[in-house]
């Protein structure tokens, strides 16, 4: 019996996800909860576990495809009664998350019922789109165009990413291509999807030469397309990059924040020579081997201490309720630049951590963010953020608020500059702090007090730590 797994709502309220890579292929045997794919949402890369044990009969999307929540993702040939397995595996639920039971007899009826939401890993996802779904491979199209030539099938298989195919009158996506195990292994080795290969013999069984013919045709077509319009080739005048994933989410969030919260930015230059010395001493302390304590960790501690005195900067504007929500904890966001774009995961209850614990948390957070493994819960729910301009050699900037937060502190590069100290001009370590804040939640006086408090702690960290 064929069990179909639909893309679940991953608990972030996002309508779609991109297939990063498949961890299984057609014909593979999978076990319950075995990872089957990595998908990228607008916030993180997530592994999807298999809801069933069985044989993979179809993959409904290719790596790089953007799939809507609730759309078919993978079909698994499950031995025995799917309903019995679902009842045994679920806790108070008739079906595992995101699973639809289908047989050859009721495929058409199931396909017609597109208005109902489908159960998934977390809650209920969006109803499948009746107009079709983005495709790169023409699995559904093959059923409606079975009489098309092999060259037509090849063109459909490599249609542009945003092509939406109309729903076919007859859906054969659950029909497993007829081939022998050696041929399936050979096709997998060559990277060929057997669902796209036409059998040349009268028996309808796909052979090695069919796989070779299809692979050669695709290679020739790809070479031809590359020769005519490959982006990034010498002489190309422009390159178009799809807006998706983290960059798409970040852009939307920044536009929303910039045009919703009235931003004000204020600056303060601070002599951080003592903080630089403290960091050097802590790094030289063998008892702290393995704990990389830097100026960012000290600044994070300073922010947590200053927010105690200025709670207006640790708050949220709740317009619909007509209330200002002040937090009695600090979920400190740390902006992290990654290959996928800017993300701001937060450290929960950062105000309860020691300096060493904060340094460890920042290091772990940055490593996880750069690998794309930040948990969805860590990417929302922050109350205040820090962005470190200094790592890029920048002195100052006007950071945009993370949506829903009252303030964000920009930490500039530490510069050795002439500075007045004890009545003399000497070289000191100077940093510029940039504070952007929501003027609905804090006025200039409160923001200035907060920024001076952070500056005072960085100026004399030893004294401040005694009071923490």
Coordinates of C-alpha atoms in Angstrom, one line a residue, residues 1-323:
X1 CA 0.0 0.0 0.0
X2 CA 1.3 3.5 -0.9
X3 CA 1.6 6.0 1.9
X4 CA 2.2 9.6 0.9
X5 CA 4.0 12.0 3.1
X6 CA 3.3 15.7 2.6
X7 CA 5.5 18.6 3.5
X8 CA 4.6 19.4 7.2
X9 CA 4.3 22.8 8.8
X10 CA 7.5 22.9 10.8
X11 CA 6.0 25.1 13.4
X12 CA 7.2 28.5 12.0
X13 CA 4.1 29.5 10.2
X14 CA 6.0 29.5 6.9
X15 CA 4.2 28.5 3.6
X16 CA 7.0 26.7 1.9
X17 CA 10.4 25.1 2.1
X18 CA 13.2 24.3 -0.3
X19 CA 14.6 20.7 -0.7
X20 CA 18.3 21.0 0.1
X21 CA 19.0 17.3 -0.6
X22 CA 17.4 13.9 -0.5
X23 CA 18.9 11.4 1.8
X24 CA 17.1 8.5 0.1
X25 CA 16.3 7.5 -3.5
X26 CA 13.7 5.5 -5.3
X27 CA 13.9 1.9 -4.4
X28 CA 15.6 2.5 -1.0
X29 CA 14.4 0.7 2.1
X30 CA 13.7 3.2 4.9
X31 CA 13.0 2.6 8.6
X32 CA 10.7 4.5 10.9
X33 CA 12.1 7.9 11.8
X34 CA 15.0 7.5 9.4
X35 CA 16.0 11.0 8.0
X36 CA 14.8 11.1 4.4
X37 CA 15.5 14.7 3.4
X38 CA 17.0 18.1 4.4
X39 CA 14.7 21.1 3.8
X40 CA 15.5 24.7 4.2
X41 CA 12.9 27.1 5.5
X42 CA 13.3 30.8 5.7
X43 CA 15.1 30.3 9.0
X44 CA 16.9 27.0 9.2
X45 CA 17.8 23.7 7.6
X46 CA 15.7 20.8 9.1
X47 CA 15.9 17.1 8.7
X48 CA 12.6 15.3 8.0
X49 CA 12.2 11.8 9.5
X50 CA 10.3 9.1 7.7
X51 CA 6.8 8.4 9.2
X52 CA 6.9 4.9 7.9
X53 CA 9.1 1.9 7.3
X54 CA 9.0 0.6 3.7
X55 CA 10.3 1.2 0.2
X56 CA 10.6 4.6 -1.4
X57 CA 8.4 4.5 -4.5
X58 CA 8.5 8.1 -5.6
X59 CA 10.0 11.5 -4.8
X60 CA 7.7 14.3 -5.8
X61 CA 10.4 17.1 -5.8
X62 CA 14.0 17.4 -6.7
X63 CA 16.9 19.1 -4.8
X64 CA 16.4 22.8 -5.2
X65 CA 12.7 22.7 -5.6
X66 CA 10.5 24.9 -3.5
X67 CA 7.6 22.9 -2.1
X68 CA 4.4 24.3 -0.5
X69 CA 3.4 23.2 2.9
X70 CA 0.9 20.4 2.5
X71 CA 2.1 19.4 -1.0
X72 CA 3.2 15.7 -1.6
X73 CA 6.8 15.2 -0.8
X74 CA 7.5 11.4 -0.9
X75 CA 5.6 8.2 -1.5
X76 CA 6.5 5.1 0.5
X77 CA 5.4 1.5 -0.3
X78 CA 4.4 0.2 3.1
X79 CA 3.8 -3.5 3.6
X80 CA 0.6 -4.5 5.4
X81 CA -2.2 -2.1 6.5
X82 CA -1.1 1.5 6.7
X83 CA -4.0 2.3 9.0
X84 CA -2.8 -0.3 11.5
X85 CA 0.7 1.1 11.5
X86 CA -0.6 4.6 11.9
X87 CA -2.8 3.7 14.8
X88 CA 0.1 2.0 16.5
X89 CA 2.6 4.8 15.9
X90 CA 0.5 7.8 16.7
X91 CA -0.3 9.1 20.1
X92 CA -4.0 9.9 20.1
X93 CA -3.8 10.4 16.3
X94 CA -5.1 8.2 13.5
X95 CA -2.3 9.1 11.2
X96 CA 1.4 10.0 11.5
X97 CA 2.1 13.6 10.8
X98 CA 1.9 14.7 7.2
X99 CA 0.8 11.2 5.9
X100 CA -1.9 10.4 3.4
X101 CA -3.0 6.8 2.7
X102 CA -3.7 6.0 -0.9
X103 CA -4.3 3.0 -3.1
X104 CA -4.6 2.7 -6.8
X105 CA -8.4 2.7 -6.5
X106 CA -8.7 5.8 -4.5
X107 CA -5.9 8.0 -5.9
X108 CA -8.3 10.1 -8.0
X109 CA -10.6 10.6 -5.1
X110 CA -7.8 11.7 -2.8
X111 CA -6.4 14.0 -5.5
X112 CA -9.8 15.7 -5.8
X113 CA -10.0 16.4 -2.1
X114 CA -7.6 19.4 -2.0
X115 CA -9.5 21.9 0.2
X116 CA -9.0 20.1 3.5
X117 CA -5.9 20.7 5.6
X118 CA -3.6 17.8 6.1
X119 CA -2.1 16.6 9.4
X120 CA 1.7 17.0 9.6
X121 CA 4.6 17.1 12.0
X122 CA 3.4 20.1 13.9
X123 CA -0.3 21.1 13.8
X124 CA -2.0 21.4 10.4
X125 CA -0.5 22.7 7.2
X126 CA -1.8 24.6 4.3
X127 CA -4.2 23.0 1.8
X128 CA -2.4 21.8 -1.4
X129 CA -2.7 24.3 -4.2
X130 CA -5.3 23.3 -6.8
X131 CA -3.5 25.2 -9.5
X132 CA -0.5 23.0 -9.3
X133 CA 2.9 23.2 -7.6
X134 CA 6.4 24.3 -8.7
X135 CA 8.1 21.5 -10.6
X136 CA 11.4 20.8 -12.1
X137 CA 10.6 17.3 -13.0
X138 CA 7.5 16.5 -15.0
X139 CA 6.2 13.5 -13.1
X140 CA 2.6 14.7 -13.1
X141 CA 3.0 16.0 -16.7
X142 CA 4.1 12.6 -18.0
X143 CA 0.7 11.1 -17.2
X144 CA -1.1 13.8 -19.2
X145 CA 1.3 13.7 -22.0
X146 CA 2.2 10.0 -22.3
X147 CA 2.1 10.3 -26.1
X148 CA 4.7 13.0 -26.2
X149 CA 8.0 12.3 -27.8
X150 CA 11.1 11.6 -25.8
X151 CA 12.5 15.0 -26.7
X152 CA 9.3 16.7 -25.4
X153 CA 9.6 14.8 -22.2
X154 CA 13.2 15.9 -21.8
X155 CA 12.2 19.5 -22.2
X156 CA 9.4 19.2 -19.6
X157 CA 11.8 17.6 -17.2
X158 CA 14.1 20.6 -17.3
X159 CA 11.4 23.3 -17.4
X160 CA 12.2 26.5 -15.5
X161 CA 11.8 26.3 -11.7
X162 CA 8.7 28.5 -11.6
X163 CA 6.7 26.5 -14.1
X164 CA 3.4 25.4 -12.6
X165 CA 1.9 22.4 -14.4
X166 CA -1.9 22.0 -14.5
X167 CA -3.4 19.1 -12.6
X168 CA -3.4 16.0 -14.9
X169 CA -6.6 14.0 -15.6
X170 CA -4.8 10.8 -14.6
X171 CA -2.0 10.8 -12.0
X172 CA 0.5 8.0 -12.4
X173 CA 3.0 9.3 -9.9
X174 CA 2.6 6.4 -7.6
X175 CA 3.4 3.9 -10.3
X176 CA 6.9 2.6 -9.8
X177 CA 9.0 2.4 -13.0
X178 CA 9.5 -1.2 -14.1
X179 CA 13.1 -2.2 -14.0
X180 CA 15.5 -4.7 -12.5
X181 CA 17.5 -4.0 -9.3
X182 CA 20.8 -3.8 -11.3
X183 CA 19.3 -1.2 -13.6
X184 CA 17.9 0.8 -10.6
X185 CA 21.4 0.8 -9.1
X186 CA 22.9 1.8 -12.4
X187 CA 20.4 4.7 -12.8
X188 CA 21.2 5.8 -9.2
X189 CA 24.9 5.8 -10.0
X190 CA 24.4 7.9 -13.1
X191 CA 22.0 10.3 -11.3
X192 CA 19.0 9.4 -13.5
X193 CA 15.4 9.5 -12.3
X194 CA 13.8 6.3 -13.7
X195 CA 10.4 8.0 -13.5
X196 CA 11.5 10.1 -16.5
X197 CA 13.0 7.3 -18.6
X198 CA 10.9 5.6 -21.3
X199 CA 11.4 1.9 -21.9
X200 CA 12.3 1.1 -25.5
X201 CA 11.2 -2.5 -25.5
X202 CA 7.7 -4.0 -25.9
X203 CA 7.8 -5.3 -22.4
X204 CA 7.9 -1.9 -20.8
X205 CA 10.9 -2.8 -18.7
X206 CA 13.6 -0.1 -18.5
X207 CA 17.1 -1.4 -19.5
X208 CA 20.6 0.0 -19.1
X209 CA 20.6 1.4 -22.7
X210 CA 17.4 3.3 -21.9
X211 CA 19.2 4.9 -19.0
X212 CA 22.2 5.7 -21.1
X213 CA 20.1 7.2 -23.9
X214 CA 18.2 9.5 -21.4
X215 CA 21.4 10.5 -19.6
X216 CA 23.2 11.4 -22.9
X217 CA 20.2 13.4 -24.1
X218 CA 20.1 15.4 -20.9
X219 CA 23.8 16.0 -21.0
X220 CA 23.6 17.3 -24.5
X221 CA 20.7 19.5 -23.7
X222 CA 22.4 20.9 -20.6
X223 CA 25.6 21.6 -22.7
X224 CA 23.5 23.4 -25.3
X225 CA 21.7 25.5 -22.7
X226 CA 25.0 26.4 -20.9
X227 CA 26.5 27.5 -24.2
X228 CA 23.7 29.9 -25.0
X229 CA 22.7 31.4 -21.6
X230 CA 24.8 30.2 -18.7
X231 CA 24.9 32.9 -16.0
X232 CA 28.3 33.9 -14.8
X233 CA 30.1 33.0 -18.1
X234 CA 32.6 35.4 -19.6
X235 CA 30.8 38.2 -21.3
X236 CA 27.6 37.8 -19.3
X237 CA 26.1 41.2 -18.5
X238 CA 24.0 40.1 -15.5
X239 CA 23.2 37.2 -13.2
X240 CA 19.8 36.5 -11.7
X241 CA 19.7 34.8 -8.2
X242 CA 16.4 33.5 -6.9
X243 CA 15.2 35.3 -3.7
X244 CA 14.5 32.5 -1.2
X245 CA 15.3 31.0 2.1
X246 CA 17.0 33.1 4.8
X247 CA 17.6 36.1 2.5
X248 CA 13.9 36.3 1.5
X249 CA 12.8 36.1 5.2
X250 CA 15.4 38.6 6.3
X251 CA 14.4 41.1 3.6
X252 CA 10.7 40.8 4.5
X253 CA 11.5 41.2 8.3
X254 CA 13.8 44.2 7.8
X255 CA 11.3 46.0 5.6
X256 CA 8.5 45.3 8.1
X257 CA 10.7 46.5 11.0
X258 CA 12.0 49.6 9.2
X259 CA 8.5 50.8 8.2
X260 CA 6.7 49.8 11.4
X261 CA 8.9 50.8 14.3
X262 CA 10.2 54.4 14.4
X263 CA 13.9 53.9 14.5
X264 CA 16.4 56.2 16.3
X265 CA 20.1 55.6 16.4
X266 CA 22.5 57.1 18.9
X267 CA 26.3 56.6 19.2
X268 CA 28.9 56.6 21.9
X269 CA 32.7 56.3 21.8
X270 CA 34.1 54.3 24.7
X271 CA 37.7 53.7 26.0
X272 CA 37.7 49.9 26.3
X273 CA 41.4 49.5 27.1
X274 CA 40.5 47.8 30.5
X275 CA 38.1 45.4 28.8
X276 CA 40.8 44.5 26.2
X277 CA 43.3 43.8 29.1
X278 CA 40.6 41.8 30.9
X279 CA 40.0 39.7 27.8
X280 CA 43.8 39.1 27.3
X281 CA 44.2 38.1 31.0
X282 CA 41.2 35.7 30.8
X283 CA 42.5 34.0 27.6
X284 CA 45.9 33.6 29.3
X285 CA 44.4 31.9 32.3
X286 CA 44.9 28.1 31.9
X287 CA 41.9 27.5 34.1
X288 CA 39.8 28.9 31.3
X289 CA 41.3 26.8 28.5
X290 CA 38.5 25.9 26.0
X291 CA 36.5 29.0 26.9
X292 CA 37.0 31.7 24.2
X293 CA 36.1 34.9 26.0
X294 CA 36.1 38.0 23.7
X295 CA 34.9 41.6 23.8
X296 CA 31.6 40.4 22.4
X297 CA 30.9 38.3 25.4
X298 CA 31.8 41.2 27.7
X299 CA 29.5 43.5 25.7
X300 CA 26.7 40.9 26.0
X301 CA 27.2 40.8 29.8
X302 CA 27.1 44.6 29.9
X303 CA 23.9 44.7 27.9
X304 CA 22.2 42.2 30.3
X305 CA 23.3 44.3 33.3
X306 CA 22.2 47.6 31.7
X307 CA 18.8 46.2 30.8
X308 CA 18.0 45.7 34.5
X309 CA 18.1 49.4 35.0
X310 CA 16.4 50.3 31.7
X311 CA 13.6 47.8 31.2
X312 CA 12.0 50.0 28.5
X313 CA 14.7 48.7 26.1
X314 CA 13.7 45.1 27.0
X315 CA 10.1 45.3 25.9
X316 CA 7.7 44.8 23.0
X317 CA 5.0 47.0 21.5
X318 CA 1.7 45.0 21.3
X319 CA -0.4 47.3 19.1
X320 CA -3.5 45.1 18.8
X321 CA -3.7 44.8 22.6
X322 CA -2.8 48.4 23.2
X323 CA -0.1 47.4 25.7

